[in-house]
CSV table of C-alpha atoms in Angstrom, one decimal:
chain,number,residue,atom,x,y,z
A,22,MET,CA,-9.4,23.4,39.4
A,23,VAL,CA,-9.6,26.7,37.5
A,24,VAL,CA,-7.9,25.2,34.4
A,25,GLU,CA,-10.4,22.3,34.5
A,26,ILE,CA,-13.4,24.7,34.6
A,27,LEU,CA,-12.0,26.9,31.8
A,28,SER,CA,-11.3,23.9,29.5
A,29,LYS,CA,-15.1,23.4,29.4
A,30,PHE,CA,-16.0,26.9,28.1
A,31,PRO,CA,-16.7,27.5,24.4
A,32,VAL,CA,-14.1,29.2,22.3
A,33,LYS,CA,-16.1,32.4,22.0
A,34,SER,CA,-16.1,32.9,25.8
A,35,LEU,CA,-12.4,32.0,26.2
A,36,LEU,CA,-11.5,34.6,23.5
A,37,ARG,CA,-13.1,37.2,25.7
A,38,PHE,CA,-11.5,35.9,28.8
A,39,ARG,CA,-8.0,36.5,27.4
A,40,CYS,CA,-8.4,40.1,28.4
A,41,VAL,CA,-8.8,39.2,32.1
A,42,CYS,CA,-5.1,38.8,32.9
A,43,LYS,CA,-1.8,37.9,31.2
A,44,SER,CA,-1.7,34.5,32.8
A,45,TRP,CA,-5.0,33.5,31.2
A,46,TYR,CA,-3.9,34.9,27.8
A,47,GLU,CA,-0.8,32.7,28.0
A,48,LEU,CA,-2.8,29.7,29.2
A,49,PHE,CA,-5.2,29.9,26.2
A,50,GLU,CA,-2.3,30.1,23.8
A,51,SER,CA,-0.5,27.1,25.2
A,52,PRO,CA,-0.7,23.9,23.0
A,53,SER,CA,-1.3,21.7,26.1
A,54,PHE,CA,-4.4,23.7,27.1
A,55,ILE,CA,-5.6,23.8,23.5
A,56,SER,CA,-5.4,20.0,23.5
A,57,LYS,CA,-7.1,19.7,26.8
A,58,HIS,CA,-9.9,22.0,25.7
A,59,LEU,CA,-10.4,19.9,22.5
A,60,LYS,CA,-10.9,16.7,24.7
A,61,ALA,CA,-13.2,18.5,27.2
A,62,GLY,CA,-15.5,20.0,24.6
A,63,ASN,CA,-17.2,16.7,23.5
A,64,SER,CA,-20.7,17.9,24.5
A,65,ASN,CA,-20.5,20.8,22.1
A,66,THR,CA,-19.0,18.8,19.2
A,67,ARG,CA,-21.2,18.9,16.1
A,68,LEU,CA,-21.5,16.5,13.2
A,69,ILE,CA,-20.3,17.2,9.7
A,70,LEU,CA,-21.6,14.8,7.0
A,71,ARG,CA,-19.8,14.5,3.7
A,72,TYR,CA,-21.4,12.4,1.0
A,73,VAL,CA,-22.2,12.2,-2.7
A,74,ASP,CA,-25.7,13.3,-3.4
A,75,SER,CA,-27.5,12.2,-6.5
A,76,SER,CA,-31.1,13.0,-5.4
A,77,ASP,CA,-31.4,16.1,-7.6
A,78,ASP,CA,-29.7,14.7,-10.7
A,79,PRO,CA,-28.6,11.1,-10.8
A,80,GLU,CA,-26.4,11.8,-13.9
A,81,PHE,CA,-24.5,14.6,-12.2
A,82,PRO,CA,-24.1,13.8,-8.5
A,83,ARG,CA,-22.5,16.4,-6.3
A,84,LEU,CA,-20.4,16.3,-3.2
A,85,ARG,CA,-22.2,17.8,-0.2
A,86,ASP,CA,-20.8,18.9,3.2
A,87,CYS,CA,-23.6,19.3,5.8
A,88,LEU,CA,-23.0,20.8,9.3
A,89,PHE,CA,-25.7,19.7,11.8
A,90,LEU,CA,-26.2,22.6,14.2
A,91,ASP,CA,-27.6,20.7,17.1
A,92,PRO,CA,-24.7,18.9,19.0
A,93,THR,CA,-27.2,16.4,20.5
A,94,LEU,CA,-28.7,15.6,17.1
A,95,ALA,CA,-32.1,15.7,18.7
A,96,ASN,CA,-33.2,18.0,15.8
A,97,ILE,CA,-31.5,16.7,12.7
A,98,SER,CA,-33.4,19.2,10.5
A,99,LEU,CA,-31.1,22.0,11.6
A,100,GLU,CA,-28.2,22.0,9.1
A,101,GLU,CA,-26.1,24.3,7.0
A,102,ASP,CA,-24.1,23.9,3.8
A,103,LEU,CA,-20.5,23.9,5.3
A,104,LEU,CA,-18.9,25.1,2.1
A,105,LEU,CA,-20.8,28.4,2.3
A,106,LEU,CA,-19.1,29.0,5.7
A,107,MET,CA,-15.6,28.5,4.4
A,108,PRO,CA,-13.3,31.2,3.0
A,109,ILE,CA,-11.9,28.6,0.5
A,110,ASP,CA,-13.5,25.4,-0.7
A,111,ASP,CA,-10.7,23.9,-2.8
A,112,HIS,CA,-10.1,20.2,-1.9
A,113,LEU,CA,-11.5,20.7,1.6
A,114,ARG,CA,-10.4,18.1,4.2
A,115,GLY,CA,-11.3,17.7,7.8
A,116,PRO,CA,-11.8,19.2,10.3
A,117,PHE,CA,-9.0,17.5,12.3
A,118,GLU,CA,-8.2,18.7,15.8
A,119,GLY,CA,-10.5,21.7,15.0
A,120,LEU,CA,-8.7,22.7,11.8
A,121,PHE,CA,-9.8,22.4,8.2
A,122,ILE,CA,-7.1,21.7,5.6
A,123,MET,CA,-7.4,23.0,2.0
A,124,PHE,CA,-5.1,21.9,-0.8
A,125,ILE,CA,-4.5,24.5,-3.4
A,126,GLY,CA,-2.8,23.1,-6.5
A,127,GLY,CA,-0.9,20.4,-4.5
A,128,ASP,CA,2.1,22.4,-3.4
A,129,GLU,CA,0.2,25.0,-1.4
A,130,ILE,CA,-1.9,24.4,1.7
A,131,ALA,CA,-4.1,26.6,3.7
A,132,LEU,CA,-5.4,26.0,7.2
A,133,TYR,CA,-8.6,27.4,8.7
A,134,ASN,CA,-10.0,27.5,12.2
A,135,ARG,CA,-13.7,28.1,11.9
A,136,ALA,CA,-14.1,28.9,15.6
A,137,THR,CA,-11.6,31.7,15.6
A,138,ARG,CA,-11.9,32.4,11.9
A,139,ASP,CA,-8.1,32.3,11.5
A,140,LEU,CA,-6.8,31.5,8.0
A,141,LYS,CA,-3.2,30.7,7.3
A,142,PHE,CA,-1.4,29.9,4.1
A,143,LEU,CA,1.6,27.6,4.7
A,144,PRO,CA,4.9,28.0,2.8
A,145,LYS,CA,5.0,26.3,-0.6
A,146,LEU,CA,6.4,22.8,-0.8
A,147,THR,CA,9.3,21.8,-2.9
A,148,LEU,CA,8.1,18.8,-4.9
A,149,ILE,CA,10.4,16.4,-6.8
A,150,ASP,CA,7.9,16.2,-9.7
A,151,ASN,CA,5.4,18.5,-11.3
A,152,LEU,CA,1.9,19.1,-9.9
A,153,GLU,CA,0.2,17.0,-12.7
A,154,SER,CA,2.1,14.0,-11.4
A,155,ILE,CA,0.5,14.0,-7.9
A,156,TYR,CA,-1.6,10.9,-7.5
A,157,THR,CA,-2.7,10.9,-3.9
A,158,ILE,CA,-2.1,13.1,-0.8
A,159,MET,CA,-2.1,11.7,2.7
A,160,PHE,CA,-1.7,13.7,5.9
A,161,GLY,CA,-1.8,13.8,9.7
A,162,LEU,CA,-2.2,16.6,12.2
A,163,GLY,CA,-1.5,16.4,15.9
A,164,LEU,CA,0.4,17.6,19.0
A,165,ASP,CA,4.0,16.7,19.7
A,166,PRO,CA,3.5,16.1,23.5
A,167,LYS,CA,7.3,16.3,24.2
A,168,CYS,CA,7.9,19.6,22.5
A,169,ASN,CA,4.4,20.8,23.2
A,170,TYR,CA,3.6,22.1,19.7
A,171,TYR,CA,1.7,20.9,16.7
A,172,LYS,CA,3.0,19.3,13.5
A,173,LEU,CA,1.5,18.4,10.2
A,174,VAL,CA,2.6,15.3,8.3
A,175,TYR,CA,2.2,15.4,4.5
A,176,ILE,CA,2.8,12.4,2.2
A,177,VAL,CA,2.7,12.7,-1.6
A,178,THR,CA,2.5,9.8,-4.0
A,179,TYR,CA,3.2,10.4,-7.7
A,180,HIS,CA,2.2,8.6,-10.9
A,181,ASP,CA,3.5,8.4,-14.4
A,182,SER,CA,0.7,9.7,-16.6
A,183,GLU,CA,2.2,8.2,-19.8
A,184,LEU,CA,2.7,4.7,-18.4
A,185,GLY,CA,-0.4,4.9,-16.2
A,186,GLU,CA,1.6,3.6,-13.2
A,187,VAL,CA,1.8,4.7,-9.6
A,188,LEU,CA,5.4,5.5,-8.6
A,189,ASN,CA,5.5,3.9,-5.2
A,190,ASP,CA,9.2,4.4,-4.9
A,191,SER,CA,9.1,8.2,-5.3
A,192,ARG,CA,6.9,9.2,-2.4
A,193,GLN,CA,7.8,12.3,-0.4
A,194,VAL,CA,7.1,12.9,3.2
A,195,PHE,CA,7.1,16.5,4.6
A,196,ILE,CA,6.8,17.6,8.2
A,197,TYR,CA,5.5,21.1,9.0
A,198,SER,CA,6.2,22.6,12.4
A,199,PHE,CA,3.9,25.3,13.6
A,200,SER,CA,6.6,26.5,16.0
A,201,ASP,CA,8.8,27.9,13.2
A,202,ASN,CA,6.4,28.0,10.2
A,203,SER,CA,8.6,25.7,8.1
A,204,TRP,CA,8.6,22.5,6.1
A,205,ARG,CA,11.3,19.8,6.2
A,206,ASN,CA,11.8,16.7,4.1
A,207,PHE,CA,11.5,13.5,6.1
A,208,GLN,CA,13.4,10.4,5.0
A,209,GLY,CA,14.1,7.0,6.5
A,210,PHE,CA,10.9,4.9,5.9
A,211,GLU,CA,10.1,2.5,3.1
A,212,PHE,CA,6.5,2.5,1.9
A,213,GLY,CA,6.9,-0.2,-0.6
A,214,THR,CA,4.7,-2.8,1.1
A,215,TYR,CA,1.8,-0.4,1.8
A,216,ASP,CA,-0.7,0.8,-0.7
A,217,LEU,CA,-1.3,4.4,0.3
A,218,ASN,CA,-3.5,5.1,-2.7
A,219,GLU,CA,-6.6,4.0,-0.9
A,220,VAL,CA,-5.9,5.6,2.5
A,221,LEU,CA,-8.6,7.5,4.3
A,222,ASP,CA,-8.1,10.3,6.8
A,223,CYS,CA,-5.9,10.3,9.8
A,224,THR,CA,-6.9,9.4,13.4
A,225,TYR,CA,-4.8,11.2,16.0
A,226,HIS,CA,-4.5,9.6,19.5
A,227,ASN,CA,-1.9,9.8,22.3
A,228,GLY,CA,0.8,11.7,20.5
A,229,ALA,CA,0.6,9.7,17.2
A,230,CYS,CA,-1.2,9.8,13.9
A,231,HIS,CA,-2.7,6.6,12.6
A,232,TRP,CA,-3.9,5.5,9.2
A,233,LEU,CA,-5.6,2.4,8.1
A,234,VAL,CA,-3.7,1.1,5.1
A,235,PRO,CA,-3.9,-2.0,2.8
A,236,PHE,CA,-0.8,-4.2,3.3
A,237,GLY,CA,0.1,-5.1,-0.3
A,238,PRO,CA,-1.9,-4.2,-3.4
A,239,PHE,CA,-5.4,-2.8,-2.8
A,240,HIS,CA,-8.3,-5.0,-3.9
A,241,PRO,CA,-11.9,-3.7,-3.9
A,242,LEU,CA,-13.3,-7.0,-2.7
A,243,CYS,CA,-10.8,-8.2,-0.1
A,244,CYS,CA,-7.8,-6.6,1.6
A,245,HIS,CA,-5.4,-7.2,4.5
A,246,TYR,CA,-5.4,-4.0,6.5
A,247,VAL,CA,-2.8,-2.8,9.0
A,248,ILE,CA,-2.4,0.5,11.0
A,249,LEU,CA,0.4,2.7,10.0
A,250,SER,CA,1.3,5.1,12.9
A,251,PHE,CA,3.6,8.0,13.1
A,252,ASP,CA,4.9,9.2,16.5
A,253,MET,CA,4.8,13.0,16.5
A,254,SER,CA,7.6,13.3,19.1
A,255,ASP,CA,10.1,10.6,18.0
A,256,GLU,CA,9.1,11.0,14.3
A,257,VAL,CA,9.1,7.2,13.7
A,258,PHE,CA,6.7,5.2,11.6
A,259,GLU,CA,5.4,1.9,13.0
A,260,GLU,CA,3.2,-0.9,11.7
A,261,ILE,CA,0.4,-2.1,14.1
A,262,GLN,CA,-1.5,-5.3,13.3
A,263,GLY,CA,-5.3,-5.0,13.7
A,264,PRO,CA,-7.6,-7.8,15.0
A,265,ASN,CA,-7.6,-11.0,13.0
A,266,CYS,CA,-10.9,-10.2,11.4
A,267,LEU,CA,-9.0,-7.6,9.2
A,268,LEU,CA,-6.7,-10.1,7.6
A,269,GLU,CA,-9.2,-10.6,4.7
A,270,ILE,CA,-12.1,-8.1,4.6
A,271,SER,CA,-13.9,-6.0,2.1
A,272,PRO,CA,-12.9,-2.4,2.4
A,273,GLU,CA,-16.5,-1.2,2.6
A,274,HIS,CA,-17.1,-3.4,5.7
A,275,THR,CA,-14.8,-1.7,8.2
A,276,VAL,CA,-14.0,1.8,9.5
A,277,PHE,CA,-11.3,2.9,11.9
A,278,GLY,CA,-11.5,5.6,14.5
A,279,LEU,CA,-11.8,6.4,18.2
A,280,TYR,CA,-14.4,4.8,20.4
A,281,ASN,CA,-14.5,5.8,24.1
A,282,ASP,CA,-11.0,7.3,23.6
A,283,SER,CA,-9.4,4.1,22.3
A,284,LEU,CA,-8.3,3.1,18.8
A,285,SER,CA,-11.1,1.0,17.5
A,286,PHE,CA,-12.7,-0.7,14.5
A,287,LEU,CA,-16.3,-0.9,13.5
A,288,VAL,CA,-16.7,-4.1,11.4
A,289,PHE,CA,-19.8,-5.3,9.6
A,290,ASP,CA,-20.2,-9.1,9.7
A,291,GLU,CA,-22.0,-9.8,6.5
A,292,ARG,CA,-22.9,-13.4,7.4
A,293,GLU,CA,-24.6,-12.5,10.7
A,294,SER,CA,-25.8,-9.1,9.5
A,295,CYS,CA,-24.4,-7.5,12.7
A,296,PHE,CA,-21.7,-5.0,13.7
A,297,ASP,CA,-18.6,-5.8,15.9
A,298,ILE,CA,-16.6,-3.2,17.8
A,299,TRP,CA,-12.9,-4.0,18.4
A,300,THR,CA,-10.8,-1.7,20.7
A,301,MET,CA,-7.1,-1.5,21.6
A,302,LYS,CA,-7.1,-0.5,25.3
A,303,GLU,CA,-3.6,-2.0,25.7
A,304,ARG,CA,-1.0,-1.6,23.1
A,305,TYR,CA,-1.1,-4.3,20.4
A,306,HIS,CA,-3.9,-6.1,22.2
A,307,TRP,CA,-7.4,-6.0,20.6
A,308,THR,CA,-10.6,-6.8,22.5
A,309,LYS,CA,-14.1,-7.3,21.0
A,310,GLU,CA,-16.2,-4.8,23.0
A,311,PHE,CA,-19.5,-6.2,21.8
A,312,SER,CA,-21.6,-7.4,18.8
A,313,THR,CA,-25.0,-6.0,17.9
A,314,THR,CA,-28.0,-8.1,17.4
A,315,PRO,CA,-28.7,-8.7,13.7
A,316,ILE,CA,-29.8,-5.6,11.8
A,317,LEU,CA,-31.8,-6.0,8.6
A,318,ALA,CA,-31.2,-4.1,5.4
A,319,VAL,CA,-27.8,-2.6,6.3
A,320,ASP,CA,-24.5,-3.2,4.7
A,321,ALA,CA,-21.8,-0.7,5.7
A,322,PRO,CA,-20.3,0.9,8.8
A,323,ILE,CA,-19.8,4.7,8.5
A,324,GLY,CA,-18.2,5.9,11.8
A,325,PHE,CA,-18.3,6.3,15.5
A,326,TRP,CA,-20.3,9.1,17.2
A,327,LYS,CA,-21.0,10.1,20.9
A,328,ASN,CA,-22.4,8.1,23.8
A,329,ASP,CA,-21.6,4.7,22.3
A,330,THR,CA,-23.6,5.3,19.2
A,331,PHE,CA,-22.4,4.9,15.6
A,332,PHE,CA,-23.4,5.6,12.0
A,333,ILE,CA,-24.2,2.8,9.5
A,334,GLY,CA,-25.5,2.7,5.9
A,335,SER,CA,-28.5,1.0,4.7
A,336,ASN,CA,-28.6,-1.1,1.5
A,337,THR,CA,-30.8,1.6,0.0
A,338,GLU,CA,-28.1,4.2,0.5
A,339,GLU,CA,-29.5,5.9,3.5
A,340,LEU,CA,-27.6,7.2,6.6
A,341,LEU,CA,-28.7,5.7,10.0
A,342,LEU,CA,-27.6,6.3,13.6
A,343,TYR,CA,-27.6,3.2,15.8
A,344,ASP,CA,-27.7,3.2,19.6
A,345,PRO,CA,-26.5,-0.3,20.8
A,346,ASN,CA,-27.8,0.3,24.3
A,347,SER,CA,-31.5,0.9,23.2
A,348,GLU,CA,-31.1,-0.7,19.8
A,349,GLU,CA,-32.8,2.4,18.4
A,350,ILE,CA,-32.2,3.4,14.8
A,351,ILE,CA,-32.6,7.0,13.6
A,352,ASP,CA,-33.0,7.7,9.8
A,353,PHE,CA,-31.2,10.9,8.9
A,354,GLN,CA,-33.2,11.4,5.7
A,355,HIS,CA,-30.0,11.8,3.6
A,356,LYS,CA,-29.8,9.5,0.6
A,357,GLY,CA,-26.5,9.1,-1.2
A,358,CYS,CA,-23.2,7.2,-1.1
A,359,CYS,CA,-19.6,7.5,0.1
A,360,PHE,CA,-20.7,8.8,3.5
A,361,THR,CA,-18.0,10.2,5.8
A,362,ILE,CA,-18.5,11.8,9.1
A,363,PHE,CA,-16.3,14.3,11.0
A,364,PHE,CA,-16.3,15.8,14.4
A,365,ASP,CA,-16.7,19.6,14.3
A,366,LYS,CA,-14.8,20.6,17.4
A,367,GLU,CA,-14.2,24.1,18.5
A,368,SER,CA,-10.5,24.8,18.8
A,369,LEU,CA,-8.5,27.6,20.4
A,370,PHE,CA,-5.6,26.9,18.0
A,371,THR,CA,-4.3,30.2,16.7
A,372,LEU,CA,-3.0,30.4,13.1
A,373,LYS,CA,-1.7,33.9,13.4
A,374,GLY,CA,2.0,34.7,13.3
């Protein structure tokens, strides 16, 4: 009962509670409690919006990261420039499980916990090629539930700048263990059939990292998507087929994430001008949760939010929040493109040591 109550407190309070007794200090340091606290803190989770803004100068658009200060989004005017709150803003990714990831030159990575203000530089990677040959970087972060510590998966794809070709056969996979602060090279999986050059960020769920990847060459108009998962305990890659609607779909018409704590897809049906939500509540079995009524002047799913709501994009490049229960639409007054949303969760994860 005490653990359940404590898991709902904000990080700032828990950091003070560490001084109460030794058992509480050890509890707050344990990865299992950190994971439990992340799941329990949904009500305090805030929205981070990343997008390309061309409102000031259409010829020179800039990437913006907005942090909305009101977790309920009742007051969307309260926002801050996230980059001004970061110690380093080089190639910022995330947050994921409460941690921001910053890539510094390709072979060096820094992690930052904004709630505790911990900053950690990881050991440098040993790459098989030079930094200029890095084409894309793909990663996943999550808890190994068997060993009860966190791991970071880092996948590098190279290209030949002279030939202008992506070197799909020379990918490197690294696994970083937080328990001993070290990288190791992972081998034993062939990526030849997957196009990892167009992969978005990782979704962690139930001890595994998941990426939505094109099966075969990427095409901007129509792709066959599958889920590539990596079990953080057994360290095994697995391919998971999505619902049949993903066999041939435009990349801009689907997003992948968590909906009511299940792996899910938000898919835009262009013919019906509506959105479908597919969830996997049982392994390998997809169910269509519901379809919205037709919504005019929209053309893109953006991502899932709280309380059954989700973000969509209008055909005039505006961000909208849609509530399928009330059918209410909120205009966020942000005009741009390439919208991506993130959950800013407070994490107790310590990066010291």
